[in-house]
Every structure is written in structure tokens, then in C-alpha cells.
Short mmCIF file of C-alpha atoms in Angstrom, two decimals:
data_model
loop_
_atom_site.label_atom_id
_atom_site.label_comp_id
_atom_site.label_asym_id
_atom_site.label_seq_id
_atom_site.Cartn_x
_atom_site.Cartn_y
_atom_site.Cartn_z
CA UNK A 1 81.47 101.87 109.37
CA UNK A 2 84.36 99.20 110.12
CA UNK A 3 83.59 98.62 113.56
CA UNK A 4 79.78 99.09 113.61
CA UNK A 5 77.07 96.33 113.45
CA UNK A 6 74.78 95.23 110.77
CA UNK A 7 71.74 96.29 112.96
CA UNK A 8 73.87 100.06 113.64
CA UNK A 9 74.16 100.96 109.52
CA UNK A 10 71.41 102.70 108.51
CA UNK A 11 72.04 101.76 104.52
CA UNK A 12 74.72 100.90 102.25
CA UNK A 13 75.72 101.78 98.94
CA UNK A 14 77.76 99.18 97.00
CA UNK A 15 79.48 100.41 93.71
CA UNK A 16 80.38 97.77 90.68
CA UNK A 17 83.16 98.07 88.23
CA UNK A 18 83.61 96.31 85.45
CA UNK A 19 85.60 95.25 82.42
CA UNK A 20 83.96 96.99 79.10
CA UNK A 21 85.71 96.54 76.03
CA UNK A 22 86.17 93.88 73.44
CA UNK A 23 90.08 93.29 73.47
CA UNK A 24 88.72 92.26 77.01
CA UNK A 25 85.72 89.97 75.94
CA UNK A 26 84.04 91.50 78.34
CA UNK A 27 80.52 92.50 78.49
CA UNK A 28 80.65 95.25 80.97
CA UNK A 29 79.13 99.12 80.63
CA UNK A 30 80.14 101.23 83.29
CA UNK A 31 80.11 101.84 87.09
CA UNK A 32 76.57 99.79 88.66
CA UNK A 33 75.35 101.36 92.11
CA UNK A 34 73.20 99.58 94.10
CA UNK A 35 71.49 100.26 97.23
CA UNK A 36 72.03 97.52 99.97
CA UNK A 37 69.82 96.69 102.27
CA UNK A 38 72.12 95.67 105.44
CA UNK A 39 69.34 94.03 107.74
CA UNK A 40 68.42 91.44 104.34
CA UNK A 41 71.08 92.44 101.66
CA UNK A 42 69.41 92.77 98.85
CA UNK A 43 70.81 94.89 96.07
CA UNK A 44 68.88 97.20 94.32
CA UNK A 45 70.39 99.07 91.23
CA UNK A 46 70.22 102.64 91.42
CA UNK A 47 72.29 103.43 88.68
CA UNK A 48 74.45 102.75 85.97
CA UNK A 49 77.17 105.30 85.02
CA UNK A 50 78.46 104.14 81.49
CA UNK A 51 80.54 105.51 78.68
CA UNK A 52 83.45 104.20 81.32
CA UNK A 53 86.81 102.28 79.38
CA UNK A 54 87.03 99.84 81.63
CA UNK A 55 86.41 101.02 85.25
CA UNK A 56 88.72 97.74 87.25
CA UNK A 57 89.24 99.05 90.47
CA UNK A 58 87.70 101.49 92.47
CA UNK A 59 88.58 103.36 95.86
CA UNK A 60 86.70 105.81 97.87
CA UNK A 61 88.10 108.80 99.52
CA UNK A 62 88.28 108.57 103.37
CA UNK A 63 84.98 111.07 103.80
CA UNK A 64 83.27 108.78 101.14
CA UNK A 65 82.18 112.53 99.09
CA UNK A 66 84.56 111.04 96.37
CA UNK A 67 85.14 108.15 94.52
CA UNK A 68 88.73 106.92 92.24
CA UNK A 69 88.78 104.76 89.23
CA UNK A 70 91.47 103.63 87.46
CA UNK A 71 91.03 102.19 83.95
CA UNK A 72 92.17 98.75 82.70
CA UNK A 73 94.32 99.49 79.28
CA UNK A 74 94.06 103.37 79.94
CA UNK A 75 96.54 106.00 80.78
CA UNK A 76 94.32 108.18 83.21
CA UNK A 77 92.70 107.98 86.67
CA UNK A 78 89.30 108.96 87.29
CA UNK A 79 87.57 111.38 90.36
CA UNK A 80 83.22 111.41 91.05
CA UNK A 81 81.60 112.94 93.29
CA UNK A 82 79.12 110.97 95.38
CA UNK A 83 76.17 112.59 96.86
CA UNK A 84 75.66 111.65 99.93
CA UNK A 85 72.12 111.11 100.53
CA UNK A 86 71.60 109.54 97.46
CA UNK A 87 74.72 107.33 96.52
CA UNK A 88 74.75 108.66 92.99
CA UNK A 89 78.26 109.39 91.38
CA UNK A 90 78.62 112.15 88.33
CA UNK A 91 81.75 112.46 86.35
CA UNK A 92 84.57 115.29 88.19
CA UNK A 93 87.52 114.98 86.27
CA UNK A 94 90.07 112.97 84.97
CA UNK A 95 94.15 113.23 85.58
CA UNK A 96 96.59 111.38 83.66
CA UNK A 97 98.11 108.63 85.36
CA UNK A 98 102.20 108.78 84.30
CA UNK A 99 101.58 105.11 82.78
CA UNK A 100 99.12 102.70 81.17
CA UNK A 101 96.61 100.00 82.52
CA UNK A 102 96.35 101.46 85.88
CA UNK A 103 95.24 98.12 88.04
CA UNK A 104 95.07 99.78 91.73
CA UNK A 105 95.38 102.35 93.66
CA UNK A 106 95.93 103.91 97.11
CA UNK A 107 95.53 107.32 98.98
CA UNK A 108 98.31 108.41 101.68
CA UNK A 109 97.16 108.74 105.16
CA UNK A 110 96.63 112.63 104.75
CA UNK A 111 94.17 112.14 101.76
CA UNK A 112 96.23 114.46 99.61
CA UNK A 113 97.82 111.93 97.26
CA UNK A 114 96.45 109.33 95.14
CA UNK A 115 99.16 106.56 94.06
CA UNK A 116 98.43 104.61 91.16
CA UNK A 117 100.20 101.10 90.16
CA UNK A 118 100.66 101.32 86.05
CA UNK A 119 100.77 97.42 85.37
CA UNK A 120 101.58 97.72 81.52
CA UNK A 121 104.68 100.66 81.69
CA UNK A 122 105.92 98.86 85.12
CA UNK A 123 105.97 101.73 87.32
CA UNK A 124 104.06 103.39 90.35
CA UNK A 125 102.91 107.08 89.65
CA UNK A 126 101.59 109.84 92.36
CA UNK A 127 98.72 112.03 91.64
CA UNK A 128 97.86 114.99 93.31
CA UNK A 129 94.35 115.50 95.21
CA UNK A 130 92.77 118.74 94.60
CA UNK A 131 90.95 120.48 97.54
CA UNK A 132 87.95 119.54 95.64
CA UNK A 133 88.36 116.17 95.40
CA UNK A 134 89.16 116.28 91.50
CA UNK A 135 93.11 114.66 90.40
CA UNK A 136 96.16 116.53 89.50
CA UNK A 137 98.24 114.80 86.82
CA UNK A 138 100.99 112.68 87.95
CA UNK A 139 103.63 114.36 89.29
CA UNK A 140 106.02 111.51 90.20
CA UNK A 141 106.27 108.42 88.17
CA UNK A 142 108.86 105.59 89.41
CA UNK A 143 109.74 103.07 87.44
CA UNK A 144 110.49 99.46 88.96
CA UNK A 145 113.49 97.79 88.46
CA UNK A 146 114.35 94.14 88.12
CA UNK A 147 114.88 91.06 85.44
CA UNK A 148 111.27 89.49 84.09
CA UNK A 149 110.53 86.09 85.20
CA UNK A 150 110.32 83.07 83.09
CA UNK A 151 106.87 83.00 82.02
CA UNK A 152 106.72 83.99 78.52
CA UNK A 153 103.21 85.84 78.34
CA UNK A 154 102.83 87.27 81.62
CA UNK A 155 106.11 87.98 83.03
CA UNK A 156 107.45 90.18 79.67
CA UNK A 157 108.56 93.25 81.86
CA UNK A 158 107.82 94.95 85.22
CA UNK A 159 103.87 94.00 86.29
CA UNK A 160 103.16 95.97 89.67
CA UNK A 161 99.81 95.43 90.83
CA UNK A 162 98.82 96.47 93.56
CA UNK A 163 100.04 99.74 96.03
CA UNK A 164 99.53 99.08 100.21
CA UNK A 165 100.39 101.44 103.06
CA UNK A 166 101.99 99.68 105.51
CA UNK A 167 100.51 100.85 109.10
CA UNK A 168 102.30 103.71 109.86
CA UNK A 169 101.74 105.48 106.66
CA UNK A 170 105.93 105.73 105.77
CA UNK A 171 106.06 102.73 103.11
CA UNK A 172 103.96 100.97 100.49
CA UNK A 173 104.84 97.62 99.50
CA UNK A 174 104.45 96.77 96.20
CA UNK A 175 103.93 93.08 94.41
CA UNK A 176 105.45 93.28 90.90
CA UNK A 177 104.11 89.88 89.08
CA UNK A 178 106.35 90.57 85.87
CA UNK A 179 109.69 90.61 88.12
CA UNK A 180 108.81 88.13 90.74
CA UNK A 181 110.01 90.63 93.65
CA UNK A 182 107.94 92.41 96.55
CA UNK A 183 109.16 95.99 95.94
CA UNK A 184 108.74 98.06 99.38
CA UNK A 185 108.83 102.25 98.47
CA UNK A 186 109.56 104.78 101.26
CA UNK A 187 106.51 107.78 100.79
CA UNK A 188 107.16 111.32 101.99
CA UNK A 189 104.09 112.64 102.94
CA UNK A 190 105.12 116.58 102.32
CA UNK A 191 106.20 116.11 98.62
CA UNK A 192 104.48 112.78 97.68
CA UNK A 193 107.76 111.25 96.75
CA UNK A 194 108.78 107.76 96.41
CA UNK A 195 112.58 106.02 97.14
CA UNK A 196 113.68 102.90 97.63
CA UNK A 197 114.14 101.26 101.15
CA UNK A 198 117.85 99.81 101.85
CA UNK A 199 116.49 96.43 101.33
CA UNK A 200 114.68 97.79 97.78
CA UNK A 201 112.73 94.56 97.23
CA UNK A 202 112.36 91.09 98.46
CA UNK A 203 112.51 88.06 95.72
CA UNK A 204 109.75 85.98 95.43
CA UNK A 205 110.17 82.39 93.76
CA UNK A 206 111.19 82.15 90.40
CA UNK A 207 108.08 82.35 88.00
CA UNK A 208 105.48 82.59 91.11
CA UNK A 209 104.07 86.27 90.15
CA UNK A 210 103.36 88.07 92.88
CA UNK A 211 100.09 89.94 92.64
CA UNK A 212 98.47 91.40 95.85
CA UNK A 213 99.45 92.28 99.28
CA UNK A 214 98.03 92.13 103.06
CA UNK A 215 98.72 93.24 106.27
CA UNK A 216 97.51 91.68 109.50
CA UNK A 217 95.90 94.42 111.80
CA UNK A 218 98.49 94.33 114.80
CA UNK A 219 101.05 91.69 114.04
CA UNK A 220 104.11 92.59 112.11
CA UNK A 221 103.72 90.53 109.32
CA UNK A 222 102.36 90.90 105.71
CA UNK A 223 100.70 87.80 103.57
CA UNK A 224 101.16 87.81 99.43
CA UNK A 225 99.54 85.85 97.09
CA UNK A 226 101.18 84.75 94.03
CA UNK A 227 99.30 84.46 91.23
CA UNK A 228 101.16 82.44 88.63
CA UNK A 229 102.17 79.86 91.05
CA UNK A 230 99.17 79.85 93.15
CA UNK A 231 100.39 80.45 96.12
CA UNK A 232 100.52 82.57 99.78
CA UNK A 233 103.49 83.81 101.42
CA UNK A 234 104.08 84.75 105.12
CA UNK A 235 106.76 87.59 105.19
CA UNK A 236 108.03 89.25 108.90
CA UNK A 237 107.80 93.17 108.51
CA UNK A 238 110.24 95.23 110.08
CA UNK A 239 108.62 98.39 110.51
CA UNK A 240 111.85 100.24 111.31
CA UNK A 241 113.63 99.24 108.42
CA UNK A 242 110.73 98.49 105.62
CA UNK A 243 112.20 95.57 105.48
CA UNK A 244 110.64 91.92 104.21
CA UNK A 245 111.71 88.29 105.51
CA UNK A 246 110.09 85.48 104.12
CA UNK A 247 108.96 82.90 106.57
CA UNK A 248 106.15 80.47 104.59
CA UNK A 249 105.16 79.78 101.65
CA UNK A 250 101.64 77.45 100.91
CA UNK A 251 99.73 76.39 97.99
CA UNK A 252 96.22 78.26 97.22
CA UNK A 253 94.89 74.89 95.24
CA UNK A 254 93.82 71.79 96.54
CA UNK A 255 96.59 68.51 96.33
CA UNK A 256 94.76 67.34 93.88
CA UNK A 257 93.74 69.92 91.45
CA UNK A 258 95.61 69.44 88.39
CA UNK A 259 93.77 71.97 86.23
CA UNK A 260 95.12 75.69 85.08
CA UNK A 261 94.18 78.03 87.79
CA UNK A 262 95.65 81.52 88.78
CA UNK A 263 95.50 82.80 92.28
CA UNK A 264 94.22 86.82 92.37
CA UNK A 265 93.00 88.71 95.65
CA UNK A 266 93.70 88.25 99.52
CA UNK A 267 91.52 89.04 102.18
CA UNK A 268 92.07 89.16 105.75
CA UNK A 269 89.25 88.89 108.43
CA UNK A 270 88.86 91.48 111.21
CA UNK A 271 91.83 90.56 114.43
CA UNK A 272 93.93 88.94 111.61
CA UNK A 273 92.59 85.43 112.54
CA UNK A 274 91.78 84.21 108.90
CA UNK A 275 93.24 85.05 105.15
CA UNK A 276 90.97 84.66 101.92
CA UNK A 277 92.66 84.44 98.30
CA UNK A 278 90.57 83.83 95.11
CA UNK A 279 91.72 80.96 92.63
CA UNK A 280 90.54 81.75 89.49
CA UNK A 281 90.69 78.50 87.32
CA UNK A 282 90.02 76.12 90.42
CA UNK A 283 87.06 79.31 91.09
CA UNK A 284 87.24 79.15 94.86
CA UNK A 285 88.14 81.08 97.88
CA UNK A 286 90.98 79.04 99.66
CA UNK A 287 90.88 79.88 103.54
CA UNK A 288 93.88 79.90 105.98
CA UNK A 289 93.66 79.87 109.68
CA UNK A 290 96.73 82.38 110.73
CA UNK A 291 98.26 81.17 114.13
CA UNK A 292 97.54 84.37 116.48
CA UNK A 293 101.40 84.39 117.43
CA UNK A 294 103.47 83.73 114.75
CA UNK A 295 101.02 84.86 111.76
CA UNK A 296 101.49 82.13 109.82
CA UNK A 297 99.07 79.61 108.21
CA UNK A 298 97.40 76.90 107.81
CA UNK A 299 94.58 76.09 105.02
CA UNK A 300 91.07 74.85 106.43
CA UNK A 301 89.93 74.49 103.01
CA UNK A 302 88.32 76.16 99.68
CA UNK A 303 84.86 76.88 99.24
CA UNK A 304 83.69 77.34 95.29
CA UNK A 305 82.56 80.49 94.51
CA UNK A 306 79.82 78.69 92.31
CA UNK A 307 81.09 81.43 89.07
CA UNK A 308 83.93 81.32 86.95
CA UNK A 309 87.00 83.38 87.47
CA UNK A 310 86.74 85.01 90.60
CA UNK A 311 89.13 87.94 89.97
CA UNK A 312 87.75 90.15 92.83
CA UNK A 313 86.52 89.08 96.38
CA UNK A 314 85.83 91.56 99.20
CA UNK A 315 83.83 91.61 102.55
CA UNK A 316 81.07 94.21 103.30
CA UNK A 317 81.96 97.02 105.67
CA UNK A 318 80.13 94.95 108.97
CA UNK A 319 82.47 91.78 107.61
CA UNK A 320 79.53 89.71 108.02
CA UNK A 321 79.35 88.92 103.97
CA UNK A 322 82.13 88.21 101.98
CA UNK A 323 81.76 88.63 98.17
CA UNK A 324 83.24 86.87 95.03
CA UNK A 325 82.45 88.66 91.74
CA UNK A 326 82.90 86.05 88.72
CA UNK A 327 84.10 88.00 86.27
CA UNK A 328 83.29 85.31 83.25
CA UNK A 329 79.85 84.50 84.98
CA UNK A 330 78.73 87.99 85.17
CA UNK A 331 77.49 87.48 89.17
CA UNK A 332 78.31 88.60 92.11
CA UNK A 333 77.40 85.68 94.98
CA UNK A 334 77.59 86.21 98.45
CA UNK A 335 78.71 84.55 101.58
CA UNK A 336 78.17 84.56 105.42
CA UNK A 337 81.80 84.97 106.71
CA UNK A 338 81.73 83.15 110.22
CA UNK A 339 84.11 85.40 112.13
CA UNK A 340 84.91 82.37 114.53
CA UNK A 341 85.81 79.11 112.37
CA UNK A 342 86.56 81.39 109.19
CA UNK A 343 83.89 79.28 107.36
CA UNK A 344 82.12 81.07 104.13
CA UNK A 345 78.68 79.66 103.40
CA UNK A 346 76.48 80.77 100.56
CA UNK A 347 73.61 82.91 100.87
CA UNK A 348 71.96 82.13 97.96
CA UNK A 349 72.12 85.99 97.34
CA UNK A 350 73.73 86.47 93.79
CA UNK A 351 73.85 90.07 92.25
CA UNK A 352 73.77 89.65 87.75
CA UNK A 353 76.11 92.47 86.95
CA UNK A 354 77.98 92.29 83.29
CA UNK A 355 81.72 91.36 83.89
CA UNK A 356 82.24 92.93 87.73
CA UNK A 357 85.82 93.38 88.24
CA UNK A 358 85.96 95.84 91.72
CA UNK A 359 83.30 96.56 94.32
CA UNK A 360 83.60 99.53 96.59
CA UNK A 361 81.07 99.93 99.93
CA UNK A 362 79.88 103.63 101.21
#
């Protein structure tokens, strides 16, 4: 559906996860599907799947006939099966995940391996894919090396998380907020095995946490929000090499925001001509304007995204909408992306779902 227009999709499915358990405050129960209506989008809920330990991020296989959760504080990975005519998920198995708190995942470009980032036990694990869909327990687990940074709560040991294929399938780079390094992995696609490029790991500043990870669409060059120090890096990619060179760094927060805030997802809009990241604290969406040469930026401003701590913002699969879910506001509020200026203005749509963490389209 990338490339299609809003008027070409026949009907959407848009699947909620959410955090569910008291050590958590959260008020969350489950996986929410709603049908979304892509001429007006509304949401209607279609179902709730609950008795779900905190379902916080969720990835769909590249047929869409299966959908992955990992589980915030758990040591396990979960597969569903999604019925295609209907959008409704039921339960296929779960696989243990080589680690605990599972934050994101990935699947290789053959669909055969799911690769899980294990935030808590600082490593990156690889599952098996069954034929049917289902997960294999981990079969590699990799643990990431480095010193913690100085922050005294979050930076305690190795944090990775969040796993991204780099274009041609051969690496994943890997932000590791406990050790304040950009960890790049080479992935053999026979075995699902993971090593260590030449160059290892790039080191972010001192105490700036990085937490997620972006690549433009044809430029060599990959953006990475910190989220202790608020903050977006440009970094050249050498595809040869898996190699990262750090060539700008930018505040996410306005000069004069003086408040506690913490930066947490990255977008980037269709051609690589704008990048998104989420402050939660400040609660906005800062935007960038990426110069169409050199990829790097240049902020154009923040918009608020009118909830509190915006952990998880995505765009819809026609990039026309771009949502924030407020994780302490329990909404979900929508905005018309404007794929020329980069602008995000409110819809006045906004979805009440308890504590949404993740959103996934089919």
C-alpha cells in the first residue's frame, strides 16, 4: 500500500498496542483493532484482544497474514494470525526472546527471521520464523558491548532500542541509549547470525542516549534521535563498509524550552525531504527540512501534539496522516502531513485508546 493513493485503498486496518500493567501506571488492556475508513478516517473498534503483558511494539509480516509483538518487561515475543477479510488477530504462539523487555523488532529481507532488541539484558536476539508464521525460540542472542553513560537511572547498562535494516538487507544498525554508541551488526541471511562490522559502533555524545534510527530512502545517510539529550544526528553511511560518520548534530526542543523533556521516535516523509521526532515532555513533533543533497537539516518548527508524552508517532500507509499516540493522555490525534512544506496540521480526529504505545497499519 506504500505507493498507492488514499482514493486507491479499499480499507484499512489500524492495530493499537499498549502499556498494561501497574509497575507501568498504565491503563492499557490489550491489542485495539480498528477499522479505518481511508476516504474520512474514522476509526471504528473492531476488537480488543486482551490478557496481553504489555503489547509496546508491534510489526506485521511482509504478506500482512501475521502480526509480531514484543512485550514491555517480558522475556518472549509474540506471533497472530490476521484474517484477512476481517482484520481480526487470534493468539498463534509465543517464542522466547533470549532477553527481557523486548522494545522492537525487525524481520530480515527474506521474512525468515525475526530480530528482537532486549532493552533490559542489553543484547539483540534472532528468532526463527516458522513456515506458519508462528516463532522459534531465539537461537542467537548477542550481547552489546560498551561502558554506561553518565546518567544514573537510565544509562545503568547496555539499553538497545531499536533494530533497522539498512537498504541492502546486510547490516542493522542499532541505537544503544544505556552506552551512548550506534552499534552497526553484519546479518547473514543463511544462518541468521550477527557480527560486528570493523568499525563495531559509532559514539554518540556523552550522556545523549541514543534511542531510534532512520534511513533516508536513496541518500546514504541515516538520522538518530537521542533521547536523553534531545537531540537528532546526521551520520554518512558507507554501505560498503557499514560504517557511520557523524556529520550534524541539532536540538529536538525549542531555544527556549527549559522544561524536562525526552526525545523518542523519528519519522521520515516519503523522498527523504522531511524528518519527524516526538519530544515527550515539551509533547510535540519537532520537524526538520533535510537538504536534498547533503541530507542534513534544518528545523522548521514543532507542532504540539495536544497529549502528553508522545512516545509513538507514525504516518498511515498513503502518508497523508501522521499520528502521535499520547501515551499519558490515552489518545491518539491525528495530523494532515503536507508532503510539500512538511507542515502537520490537526484534524481534529482523536482516537481514546487506554495508554497506546505502537500502531501498526494493514
Amino acid at each position: 500500500m506504500r505507493g498507492q493513493q488514499a482514493g486507491a485503498v479499499r480499507e484499512l486496518h489500524a492495530y493499537v498496542g499498549c502499556f498494561t500493567t501497574v509497575q507501568r501506571y498504565a491503563r492499557g488492556d490489550g491489542i485495539h483493532v480498528y477499522r479505518r475508513d481511508p476516504q474520512t478516517d474514522a476509526w471504528t473498534q473492531m476488537q480488543l484482544l486482551g490478557d496481553l503483558v504489555n503489547p509496546s511494539y508491534l510489526l506485521f509480516s511482509r504478506d500482512q497474514r501475521h502480526l509480531y509483538s514484543v512485550h514491555g518487561d517480558e522475556t518472549y515475543a509474540t506471533a497472530f494470525t490476521v484474517d484477512r477479510d476481517t482484520g481480526r488477530i487470534a493468539l498463534l504462539n509465543r517464542a522466547e526472546a533470549g532477553g527481557r523487555n523486548g522494545v522492537h523488532q525487525a524481520i530480515d529481507p527474506s521474512g525468515r527471521f525475526l530480530l528482537v532488541a532486549n532493552y533490559a539484558t542489553g543484547s539483540v536476539s534472532v528468532l526463527p520464523i516458522r513456515p506458519d508464521g508462528g516463532l522459534a525460540d531465539a537461537v542467537h542472542v548477542v550481547p552489546l558491548p560498551g561502558q554506561p553513560g553518565p546518567h544514573r537511572v537510565e544509562q545503568i547498562a547496555a539499553h538497545p532500542h531499536q533494530i533497522v535494516f539498512d537498504p541492502s538487507g546486510r547490516y542493522i544498525v542499532v541505537p544503544d541509549k544505556g552506552l551512548d554508541r550506534v552499534f552497526v551488526l553484519v546479518f547473514d541471511p543463511a544462518t541468521g547470525a550477527l557480527t560486528p562490522t570493523v568499525q563495531g559502533s559509532v559514539a554518540a555524545r556523552t550522556g545523549s542516549g541514543p534511542r531510534h534510527a532512520a534511513f533516508h530512502p536513496t541518500l546514504p545517510i541515516v538520522w538518530v534521535v537521542n533521547e536523553i539529550g534531545s537531540s537528532v544526528v546526521t551520520y554518512y553511511w558507507e554501505s560498503e563498509r557499514g560504517h557511520l560518520r557523524p556529520a550534524q548534530l541539532l536540538p529536538t526542543l525549542p531555544s527556549d524550552f527549559t522544561g524536562e523533556s525526552m526525545s523518542h521516535e523519528i519519522l521520515v516523509s516519503p523522498g527523504g525531504r522531511f524528518v519527524y521526532c516526538s519530544n515527550c515532555g515539551h509533547d510535540s513533533i519537532a520537524i526538520f527540512a533535510a537538504d536534498p543533497t547533503t541530507g542534513l537539516l534544518t528545523s522548521t518548527g514543532w507542532v504540539s501534539t495536544q497529549g502528553r508524552t508522545p512516545r509513538f508517532v507514525c504516518f498511515d500507509p498513503t502518508y497523508r496522516y501522521l499520528y502521535a499516540a499520547n501515551e499519558q493522555s490515552d489518545t491518539i490525534v491525528a495530523f494532515h502531513a503536507d508532503g510539500a512544506t512538511g507542515r502537520l496540521t490537526p484534524t481534529g480526529q482523536i482516537i481514546h485508546n487506554p495508554s497506546p504505545v505502537t500502531i501498526a497499519f494493514a
